[in-house]
Tab-separated table of C-alpha atoms in Angstrom:
chain	number	residue	atom	x	y	z
A	1	MET	CA	0.000	0.000	0.000
A	2	ASN	CA	1.489	3.290	-1.079
A	3	LEU	CA	0.205	6.268	0.938
A	4	SER	CA	0.615	9.818	-0.211
A	5	ARG	CA	2.549	12.235	1.936
A	6	PRO	CA	-0.613	14.103	3.128
A	7	ALA	CA	-2.237	10.781	4.057
A	8	ARG	CA	0.830	9.766	6.072
A	9	TYR	CA	0.768	13.123	7.888
A	10	ALA	CA	-2.934	12.713	8.596
A	11	ILE	CA	-2.394	9.213	10.006
A	12	LEU	CA	0.575	10.387	12.076
A	13	SER	CA	-1.395	13.351	13.391
A	14	CYS	CA	-4.339	11.140	14.329
A	15	SER	CA	-1.998	8.686	16.052
A	16	LEU	CA	-0.475	11.486	18.105
A	17	VAL	CA	-3.930	12.766	19.049
A	18	LEU	CA	-4.963	9.259	20.109
A	19	LEU	CA	-1.808	8.817	22.189
A	20	SER	CA	-2.266	12.152	23.944
A	21	GLY	CA	-5.927	11.335	24.468
A	22	CYS	CA	-5.030	8.002	26.072
A	23	ALA	CA	-2.789	9.817	28.550
A	24	ALA	CA	-5.561	12.294	29.328
A	25	PHE	CA	-8.035	9.454	29.949
A	26	ARG	CA	-5.574	7.681	32.255
A	27	THR	CA	-5.063	10.940	34.158
A	28	ALA	CA	-8.824	11.462	34.476
A	29	ASP	CA	-9.329	7.903	35.764
A	30	SER	CA	-6.467	8.324	38.214
A	31	ASP	CA	-7.857	11.651	39.462
A	32	LEU	CA	-11.289	10.071	39.953
A	33	ASP	CA	-9.742	7.156	41.873
A	34	THR	CA	-7.833	9.594	44.088
A	35	ALA	CA	-11.000	11.584	44.771
A	36	SER	CA	-12.842	8.372	45.633
A	37	ARG	CA	-10.214	7.396	48.202
A	38	GLN	CA	-10.130	10.903	49.701
A	39	ILE	CA	-13.905	11.044	50.022
A	40	ALA	CA	-14.039	7.684	51.756
A	41	THR	CA	-11.149	8.227	54.164
A	42	GLY	CA	-10.709	11.972	54.622
A	43	ASN	CA	-12.640	14.717	56.315
A	44	MET	CA	-15.799	15.769	54.511
A	45	THR	CA	-15.542	19.536	54.039
A	46	LEU	CA	-18.695	21.614	54.453
A	47	THR	CA	-19.206	25.204	53.387
A	48	ALA	CA	-22.028	27.555	54.171
A	49	GLU	CA	-23.629	30.047	51.863
A	50	GLY	CA	-22.876	33.561	52.951
A	51	SER	CA	-19.816	35.340	54.180
A	52	GLY	CA	-18.217	35.068	57.570
A	53	ILE	CA	-19.280	31.490	58.245
A	54	PRO	CA	-16.230	29.286	58.798
A	55	LYS	CA	-15.684	26.018	56.981
A	56	ALA	CA	-16.749	22.884	58.756
A	57	ALA	CA	-15.899	19.226	58.399
A	58	ILE	CA	-17.124	15.798	59.356
A	59	THR	CA	-14.371	13.339	60.190
A	60	PRO	CA	-14.543	9.640	59.385
A	61	GLN	CA	-15.067	9.057	63.124
A	62	GLY	CA	-18.137	11.326	63.180
A	63	ASP	CA	-16.594	14.391	64.778
A	64	PHE	CA	-18.160	17.658	63.639
A	65	LEU	CA	-15.538	20.393	63.316
A	66	VAL	CA	-16.190	24.094	62.802
A	67	ALA	CA	-13.157	26.184	61.885
A	68	GLY	CA	-11.075	23.155	62.812
A	69	ASN	CA	-12.495	22.937	66.343
A	70	PRO	CA	-14.643	20.014	67.507
A	71	VAL	CA	-18.240	20.751	68.410
A	72	ASP	CA	-19.529	18.912	71.467
A	73	ILE	CA	-22.053	16.349	70.295
A	74	THR	CA	-24.038	13.608	71.948
A	75	PRO	CA	-23.739	9.947	70.941
A	76	GLN	CA	-27.095	10.266	69.132
A	77	GLN	CA	-25.881	13.339	67.204
A	78	ARG	CA	-22.683	11.474	66.288
A	79	GLN	CA	-24.808	8.655	64.839
A	80	GLU	CA	-26.751	11.193	62.791
A	81	VAL	CA	-23.531	12.884	61.606
A	82	LEU	CA	-22.121	9.499	60.566
A	83	ALA	CA	-25.360	8.552	58.788
A	84	TYR	CA	-25.326	11.835	56.873
A	85	ARG	CA	-21.668	11.360	55.974
A	86	ALA	CA	-22.321	7.810	54.738
A	87	GLN	CA	-25.282	8.930	52.633
A	88	TYR	CA	-23.277	11.797	51.156
A	89	ILE	CA	-20.328	9.516	50.380
A	90	GLU	CA	-22.589	6.990	48.635
A	91	ILE	CA	-23.904	9.731	46.352
A	92	ALA	CA	-20.414	11.130	45.750
A	93	GLN	CA	-19.122	7.645	44.893
A	94	GLN	CA	-22.025	7.203	42.484
A	95	GLY	CA	-21.002	10.502	40.873
A	96	ILE	CA	-17.416	9.287	40.591
A	97	ALA	CA	-18.628	6.059	38.969
A	98	ILE	CA	-20.537	8.176	36.445
A	99	GLY	CA	-17.340	10.126	35.849
A	100	HIS	CA	-15.491	6.876	35.113
A	101	GLN	CA	-18.306	5.891	32.769
A	102	GLY	CA	-17.945	9.217	30.942
A	103	VAL	CA	-14.182	8.769	30.631
A	104	ASP	CA	-14.751	5.286	29.210
A	105	VAL	CA	-17.235	6.652	26.661
A	106	GLY	CA	-14.694	9.266	25.604
A	107	ARG	CA	-11.909	6.715	25.399
A	108	HIS	CA	-13.940	4.444	23.114
A	109	ALA	CA	-15.413	7.276	21.051
A	110	MET	CA	-12.230	9.168	20.257
A	111	ALA	CA	-10.903	7.045	17.379
A	112	PRO	CA	-14.285	6.553	15.642
A	113	MET	CA	-15.033	10.276	15.924
A	114	ILE	CA	-11.673	11.246	14.453
A	115	LEU	CA	-12.109	8.772	11.617
A	116	ALA	CA	-15.663	9.934	10.960
A	117	SER	CA	-14.432	13.514	10.816
A	118	LEU	CA	-11.549	12.619	8.495
A	119	PHE	CA	-13.865	10.787	6.117
A	120	GLY	CA	-16.312	13.658	5.863
A	121	ALA	CA	-19.049	12.824	8.353
A	122	SER	CA	-21.198	15.836	9.109
A	123	ASP	CA	-21.175	17.518	12.505
A	124	LYS	CA	-24.795	16.433	12.908
A	125	THR	CA	-23.857	12.775	12.335
A	126	ILE	CA	-20.922	12.980	14.737
A	127	ASP	CA	-23.075	14.712	17.385
A	128	ALA	CA	-25.802	12.072	17.026
A	129	SER	CA	-23.247	9.291	17.437
A	130	MET	CA	-21.811	10.918	20.549
A	131	ASP	CA	-25.283	11.511	22.010
A	132	LYS	CA	-26.021	7.812	21.558
A	133	ARG	CA	-22.767	6.877	23.278
A	134	LEU	CA	-23.552	9.218	26.205
A	135	ALA	CA	-27.111	7.989	26.795
A	136	GLY	CA	-26.066	5.730	29.681
A	137	VAL	CA	-24.081	8.496	31.359
A	138	ARG	CA	-27.034	10.848	31.134
A	139	ALA	CA	-29.451	8.259	32.507
A	140	ALA	CA	-27.086	7.549	35.425
A	141	THR	CA	-26.877	11.284	36.126
A	142	ALA	CA	-30.670	11.511	36.239
A	143	LYS	CA	-30.732	8.628	38.765
A	144	LEU	CA	-28.198	10.486	40.885
A	145	CYS	CA	-30.576	13.457	41.078
A	146	GLU	CA	-33.304	11.108	42.361
A	147	ARG	CA	-31.215	10.466	45.485
A	148	MET	CA	-30.986	14.145	46.418
A	149	PRO	CA	-34.363	14.563	48.204
A	150	ALA	CA	-33.431	11.866	50.729
A	151	LEU	CA	-30.073	13.561	51.304
A	152	MET	CA	-31.822	16.901	51.819
A	153	ALA	CA	-34.205	15.323	54.360
A	154	THR	CA	-31.264	13.828	56.281
A	155	GLN	CA	-29.435	17.156	56.137
A	156	GLN	CA	-32.466	19.084	57.427
A	157	GLN	CA	-33.014	16.601	60.266
A	158	LEU	CA	-29.370	16.895	61.258
A	159	ALA	CA	-29.655	20.703	61.220
A	160	THR	CA	-32.661	20.449	63.545
A	161	ASP	CA	-30.958	18.046	65.932
A	162	LEU	CA	-27.526	19.722	65.814
A	163	PRO	CA	-28.027	23.515	65.552
A	164	ALA	CA	-24.314	24.130	64.843
A	165	PHE	CA	-24.810	22.176	61.583
A	166	GLU	CA	-27.670	24.406	60.353
A	167	PRO	CA	-25.541	26.872	58.304
A	168	TYR	CA	-24.095	23.915	56.376
A	169	ALA	CA	-27.465	22.437	55.419
A	170	THR	CA	-27.387	24.111	52.008
A	171	LEU	CA	-29.115	21.573	49.762
A	172	THR	CA	-32.409	23.098	48.619
A	173	GLN	CA	-35.338	21.990	46.529
A	174	LYS	CA	-34.219	24.434	43.843
A	175	LYS	CA	-30.827	22.734	43.618
A	176	ILE	CA	-32.557	19.362	43.313
A	177	ASP	CA	-34.910	20.716	40.651
A	178	ASP	CA	-31.937	22.191	38.755
A	179	CYS	CA	-30.167	18.825	38.900
A	180	ARG	CA	-33.238	17.083	37.484
A	181	GLN	CA	-33.777	19.727	34.818
A	182	ASP	CA	-30.149	19.576	33.707
A	183	ALA	CA	-30.215	15.765	33.582
A	184	LEU	CA	-33.519	15.683	31.682
A	185	HIS	CA	-32.265	18.332	29.267
A	186	ASP	CA	-29.147	16.295	28.628
A	187	ILE	CA	-31.203	13.129	28.055
A	188	SER	CA	-33.459	14.815	25.516
A	189	VAL	CA	-30.642	16.445	23.555
């Protein structure tokens, strides 16, 4: 097979793009794995909306810290703090799994998309192919939003039972509705 010089450059260029893309996908997977470990084993950082409210954290042992200082809590409050932390971590881990799924879609779509583009596929055709590949990611994202009302209920109960937690109970119905709307919009695209 005798390839012309422009064809050889095109193939070389595509190969370089694929190689750099592979490195980017490995980095993304590694970053997601690191985040997963940190979420499971590190302090869960909480921020409040508004100025002047210090950062807070929940430790893996169930300590509630405000500005780095432990808040006195009862054994019952500690159980609630730990339950909230566990629920939050489950949702965060589900989000990380969706991130891995998205990276995998990108990894497997890169070469076909480049080839389709090189051989004259229209933007509309390429977009439709990518939308089809992303359908599972979008559906998983919508399911993630379905878990938010239960998290908000747990957060509000904790804020009632542990008043120092109240400024950090920032999940609202509007945020849940926005999550659902964004996920549904993405599914219907």
